[in-house]
Short mmCIF file of C-alpha atoms in Angstrom, two decimals:
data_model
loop_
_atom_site.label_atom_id
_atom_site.label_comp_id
_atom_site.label_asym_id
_atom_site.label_seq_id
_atom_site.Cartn_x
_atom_site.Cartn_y
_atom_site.Cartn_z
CA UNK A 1 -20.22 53.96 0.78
CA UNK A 2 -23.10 51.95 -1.05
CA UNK A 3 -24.36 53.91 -4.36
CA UNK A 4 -25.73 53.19 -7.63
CA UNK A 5 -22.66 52.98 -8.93
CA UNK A 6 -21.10 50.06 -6.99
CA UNK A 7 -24.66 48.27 -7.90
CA UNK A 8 -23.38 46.82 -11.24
CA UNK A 9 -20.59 44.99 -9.55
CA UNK A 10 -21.72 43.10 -7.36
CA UNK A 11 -24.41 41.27 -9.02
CA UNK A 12 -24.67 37.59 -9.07
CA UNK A 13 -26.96 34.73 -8.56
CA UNK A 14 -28.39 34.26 -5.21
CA UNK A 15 -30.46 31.91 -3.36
CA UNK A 16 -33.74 32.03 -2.98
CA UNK A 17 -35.79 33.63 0.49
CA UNK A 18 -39.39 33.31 1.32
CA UNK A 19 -40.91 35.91 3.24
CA UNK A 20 -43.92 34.97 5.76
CA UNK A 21 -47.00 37.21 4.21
CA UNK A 22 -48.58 37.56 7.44
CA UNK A 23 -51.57 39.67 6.59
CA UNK A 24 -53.48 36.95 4.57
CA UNK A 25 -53.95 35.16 7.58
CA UNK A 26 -56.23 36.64 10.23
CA UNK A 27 -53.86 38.07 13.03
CA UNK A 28 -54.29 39.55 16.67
CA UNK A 29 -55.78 42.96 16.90
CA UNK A 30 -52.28 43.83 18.63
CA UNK A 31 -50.99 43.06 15.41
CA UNK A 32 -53.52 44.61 13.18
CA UNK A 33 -52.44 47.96 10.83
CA UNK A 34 -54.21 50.52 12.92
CA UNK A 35 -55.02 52.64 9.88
CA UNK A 36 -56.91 50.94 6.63
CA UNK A 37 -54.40 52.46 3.77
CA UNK A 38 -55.61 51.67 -0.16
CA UNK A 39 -53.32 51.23 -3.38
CA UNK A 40 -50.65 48.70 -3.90
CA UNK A 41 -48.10 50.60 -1.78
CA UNK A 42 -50.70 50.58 1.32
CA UNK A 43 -51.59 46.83 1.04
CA UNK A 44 -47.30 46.23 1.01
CA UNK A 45 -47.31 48.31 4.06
CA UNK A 46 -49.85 46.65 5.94
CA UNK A 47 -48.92 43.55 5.53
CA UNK A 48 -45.34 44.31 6.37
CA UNK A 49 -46.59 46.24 9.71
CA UNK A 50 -48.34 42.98 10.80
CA UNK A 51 -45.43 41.23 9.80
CA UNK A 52 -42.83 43.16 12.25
CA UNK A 53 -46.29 43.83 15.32
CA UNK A 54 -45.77 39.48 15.18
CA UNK A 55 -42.28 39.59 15.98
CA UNK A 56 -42.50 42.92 18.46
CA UNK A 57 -40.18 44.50 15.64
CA UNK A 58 -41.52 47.77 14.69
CA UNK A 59 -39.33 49.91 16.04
CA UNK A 60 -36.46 48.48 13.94
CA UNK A 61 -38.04 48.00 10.58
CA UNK A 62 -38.86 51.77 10.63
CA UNK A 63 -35.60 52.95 11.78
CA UNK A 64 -34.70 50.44 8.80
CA UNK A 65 -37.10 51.88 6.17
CA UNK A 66 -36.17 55.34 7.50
CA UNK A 67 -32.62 54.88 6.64
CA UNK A 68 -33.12 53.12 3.62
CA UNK A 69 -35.25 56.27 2.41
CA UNK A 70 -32.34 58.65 3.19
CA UNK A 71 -30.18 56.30 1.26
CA UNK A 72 -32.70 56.32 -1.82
CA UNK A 73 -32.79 60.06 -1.93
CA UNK A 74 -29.41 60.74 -1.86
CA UNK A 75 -29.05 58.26 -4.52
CA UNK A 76 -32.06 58.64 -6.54
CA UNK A 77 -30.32 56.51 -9.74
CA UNK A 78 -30.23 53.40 -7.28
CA UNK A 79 -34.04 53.70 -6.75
CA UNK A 80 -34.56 53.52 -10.33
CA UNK A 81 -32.48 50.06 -10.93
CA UNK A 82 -33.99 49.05 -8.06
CA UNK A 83 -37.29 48.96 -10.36
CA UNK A 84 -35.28 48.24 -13.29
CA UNK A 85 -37.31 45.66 -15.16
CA UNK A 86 -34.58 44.53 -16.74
CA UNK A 87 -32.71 42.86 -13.67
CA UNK A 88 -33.31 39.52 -12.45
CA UNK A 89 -34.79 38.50 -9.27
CA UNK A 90 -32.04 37.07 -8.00
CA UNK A 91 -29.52 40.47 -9.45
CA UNK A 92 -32.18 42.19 -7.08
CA UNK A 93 -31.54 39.85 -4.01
CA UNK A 94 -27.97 40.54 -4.42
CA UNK A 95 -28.67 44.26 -4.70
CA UNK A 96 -30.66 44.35 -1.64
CA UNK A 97 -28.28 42.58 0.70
CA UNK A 98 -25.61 45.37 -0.27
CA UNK A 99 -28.57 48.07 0.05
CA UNK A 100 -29.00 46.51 3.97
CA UNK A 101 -25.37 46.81 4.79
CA UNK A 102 -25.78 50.13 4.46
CA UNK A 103 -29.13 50.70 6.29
CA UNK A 104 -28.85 48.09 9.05
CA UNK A 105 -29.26 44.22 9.03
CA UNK A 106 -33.17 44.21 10.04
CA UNK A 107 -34.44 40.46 8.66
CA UNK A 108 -37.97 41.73 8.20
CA UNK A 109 -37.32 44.61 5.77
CA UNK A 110 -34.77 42.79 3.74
CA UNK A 111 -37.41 39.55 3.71
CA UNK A 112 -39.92 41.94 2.56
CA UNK A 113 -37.48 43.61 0.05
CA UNK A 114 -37.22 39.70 -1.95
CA UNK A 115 -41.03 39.89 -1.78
CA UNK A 116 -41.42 43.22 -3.63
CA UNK A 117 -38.37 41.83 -6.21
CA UNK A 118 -39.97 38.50 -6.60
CA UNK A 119 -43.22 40.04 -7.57
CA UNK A 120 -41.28 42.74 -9.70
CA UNK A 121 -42.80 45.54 -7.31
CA UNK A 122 -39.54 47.24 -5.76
CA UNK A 123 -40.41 50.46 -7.59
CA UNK A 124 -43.32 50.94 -5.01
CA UNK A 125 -40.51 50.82 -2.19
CA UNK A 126 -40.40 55.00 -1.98
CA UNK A 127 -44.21 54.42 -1.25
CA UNK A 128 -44.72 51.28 0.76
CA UNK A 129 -41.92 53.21 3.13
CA UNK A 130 -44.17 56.67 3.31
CA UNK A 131 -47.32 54.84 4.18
CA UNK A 132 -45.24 52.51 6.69
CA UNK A 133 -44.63 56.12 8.16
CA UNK A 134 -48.54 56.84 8.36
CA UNK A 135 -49.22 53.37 10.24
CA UNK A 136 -46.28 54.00 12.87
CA UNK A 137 -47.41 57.31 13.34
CA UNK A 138 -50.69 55.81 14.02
CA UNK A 139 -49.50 53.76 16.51
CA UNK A 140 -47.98 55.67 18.32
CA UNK A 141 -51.08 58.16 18.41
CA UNK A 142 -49.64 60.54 16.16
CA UNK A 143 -52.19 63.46 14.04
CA UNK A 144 -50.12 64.49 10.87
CA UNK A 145 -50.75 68.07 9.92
CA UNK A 146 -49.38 69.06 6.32
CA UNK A 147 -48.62 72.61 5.52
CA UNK A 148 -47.98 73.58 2.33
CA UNK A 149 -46.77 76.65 1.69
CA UNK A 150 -44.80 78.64 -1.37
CA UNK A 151 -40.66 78.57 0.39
CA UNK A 152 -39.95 76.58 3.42
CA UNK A 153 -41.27 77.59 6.86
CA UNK A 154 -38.17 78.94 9.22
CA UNK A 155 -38.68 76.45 12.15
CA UNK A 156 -40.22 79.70 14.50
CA UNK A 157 -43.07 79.79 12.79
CA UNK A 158 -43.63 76.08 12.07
CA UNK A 159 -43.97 76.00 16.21
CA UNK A 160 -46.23 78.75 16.38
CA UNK A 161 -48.52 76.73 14.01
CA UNK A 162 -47.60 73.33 15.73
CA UNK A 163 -48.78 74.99 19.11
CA UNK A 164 -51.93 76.62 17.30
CA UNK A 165 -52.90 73.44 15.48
CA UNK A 166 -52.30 71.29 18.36
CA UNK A 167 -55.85 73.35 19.86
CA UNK A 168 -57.50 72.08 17.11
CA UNK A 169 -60.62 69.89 17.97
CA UNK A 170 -59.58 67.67 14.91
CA UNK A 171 -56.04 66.78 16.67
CA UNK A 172 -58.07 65.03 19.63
CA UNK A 173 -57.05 64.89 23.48
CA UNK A 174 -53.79 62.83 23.81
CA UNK A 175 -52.46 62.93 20.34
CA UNK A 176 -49.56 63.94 19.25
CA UNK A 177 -49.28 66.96 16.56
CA UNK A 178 -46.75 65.89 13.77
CA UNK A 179 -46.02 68.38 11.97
CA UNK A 180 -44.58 68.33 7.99
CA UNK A 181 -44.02 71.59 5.60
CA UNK A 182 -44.26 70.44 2.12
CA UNK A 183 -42.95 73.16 -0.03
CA UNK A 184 -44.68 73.76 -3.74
CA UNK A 185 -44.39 77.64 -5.70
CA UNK A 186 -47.60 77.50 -6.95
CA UNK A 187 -49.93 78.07 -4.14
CA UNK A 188 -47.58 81.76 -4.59
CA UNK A 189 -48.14 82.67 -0.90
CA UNK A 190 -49.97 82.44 2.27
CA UNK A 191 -50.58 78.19 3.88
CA UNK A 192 -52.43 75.04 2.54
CA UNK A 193 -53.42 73.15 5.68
CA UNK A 194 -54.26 70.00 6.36
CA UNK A 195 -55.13 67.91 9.52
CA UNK A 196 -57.04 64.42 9.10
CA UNK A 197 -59.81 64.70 6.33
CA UNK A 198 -59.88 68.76 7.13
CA UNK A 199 -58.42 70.88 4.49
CA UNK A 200 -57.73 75.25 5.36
CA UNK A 201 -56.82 76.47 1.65
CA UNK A 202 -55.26 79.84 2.80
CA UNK A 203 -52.72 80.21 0.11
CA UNK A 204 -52.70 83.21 -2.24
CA UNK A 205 -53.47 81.23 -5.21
CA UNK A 206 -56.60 79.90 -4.44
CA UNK A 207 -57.94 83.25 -3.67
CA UNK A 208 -56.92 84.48 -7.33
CA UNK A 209 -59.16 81.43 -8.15
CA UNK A 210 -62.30 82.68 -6.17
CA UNK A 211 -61.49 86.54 -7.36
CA UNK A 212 -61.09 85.16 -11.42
CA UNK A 213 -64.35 82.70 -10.66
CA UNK A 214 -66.50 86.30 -9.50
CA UNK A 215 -64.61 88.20 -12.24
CA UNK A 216 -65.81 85.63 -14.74
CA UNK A 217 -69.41 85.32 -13.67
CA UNK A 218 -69.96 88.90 -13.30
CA UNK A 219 -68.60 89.53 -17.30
#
C-alpha cells in the first residue's frame, strides 16, 4: 500500500513531461467548463476539465481524482509533502507516478499533476479535485444541496430532505438533487441549507443570534 511513509524512498530524478494547457486556447463549447469557478484551484480545474472534454476522458479523470482524494485523506501527511516546498520538481514527478499506481494510470491527471509540481502548486490538489467535483456535477445536470447540521444526518432523514428539496423551484425540472451533510457543532442544532445561491439558516444558533440582537437593542 502507497503512504507517506514509502514517499521518502523512492525519490529520484525524473524526466521531464509537458502537459497540453488546453484552456488558453479557445476550445469547442462541448469542451467548455460548464460552470465559471474563481480562485487558483477553479482556474486548475477548468482547464483540466477542458483538457479531459478534448480527449472524451471525463469519466476517468474523476474516478481518478476521486480515488486520489480517498488516498489523500487517509493519508493526510502525504498531502502535505506533496506541497512540501522543499522537494524538487522532479522528487515530485517521482512521487506522483507512485501516487497513480495507487489511484489508477489515467495520463491526464498524472500530466496535470507535473503541471501543478512544475509551478510549485500541488498543495491546491485537495481543491482543484473539489471544484473538478462541482464541474462534473454540472455536467451531468446535477443541483448540489449542502446541509449543515450539528451531528451527522442518519441516512432516513437525509431522504426525506432529498425528496423535499428536490420540490424546490431552485432545483429546476430535470436536475438531479445531490445531496451532501457537512457536519459543524456550532450551528448547536436544527439545519443550515443551501441550494444554488439560496441559503435557509434554520440552525439553533442563528436564532440565539436574532434573540441576543433584540435582547441587545431593547437594553
Amino acid at each position: 500500500m502507497f503512504t507517506a511513509r514509502t514517499v521518502t524512498a523512492t525519490v529520484s530524478r525524473a524526466g521531464v513531461r509537458t502537459y497540453a494547457a488546453a484552456a488558453t486556447k479557445a476550445a469547442p463549447a462541448s469542451t467548455k467548463p460548464p460552470v465559471a469557478l474563481f480562485g487558483v484551484d477553479g482556474t486548475y480545474a477548468s482547464a483540466l476539465y477542458t483538457a479531459s472534454a478534448k480527449t472524451q476522458s471525463l469519466e476517468s479523470t474523476d474516478k481518478a481524482l476521486k480515488s486520489l482524494k480517498v488516498t489523500l485523506t487517509k493519508d493526510p501527511k502525504l498531502a502535505r509533502i506533496l506541497g512540501s516546498p522543499t522537494l524538487s520538481v522532479s522528487d515530485k514527478r517521482t512521487i506522483i507516478g507512485e501516487v497513480m499506481k495507487a489511484v489508477g494510470q489515467d495520463k491526464t491527471v498524472k500530466n496535470f499533476l507535473e503541471l501543478l509540481a512544475e509551478n510549485n502548486r500541488l498543495g491546491l490538489v485537495g481543491g482543484v479535485i473539489e471544484k473538478f467535483d462541482t464541474l462534473m456535477g454540472a455536467h451531468r445536470g446535477e443541483v448540489e444541496a449542502t446541509i449543515t447540521s450539528a451531528t451527522q444526518l442518519d441516512q432516513k432523514t437525509l431522504n426525506r430532505l432529498q425528496t423535499a428539496i428536490s420540490k424546490s423551484e431552485h432545483v429546476g425540472q430535470g436536475k438531479t438533487l445531490k445531496v451532501i451533510n457537512k457536519v459543524n457543532p456550532e450551528v448547536l442544532g436544527g439545519l443550515v441549507v443551501e441550494v444554488g445561491d439560496r441559503t435557509i439558516d434554520l440552525s439553533i444558533s442563528a436564532r440565539m443570534a436574532k434573540l441576543n440582537k433584540l435582547l441587545t437593542d431593547a437594553l
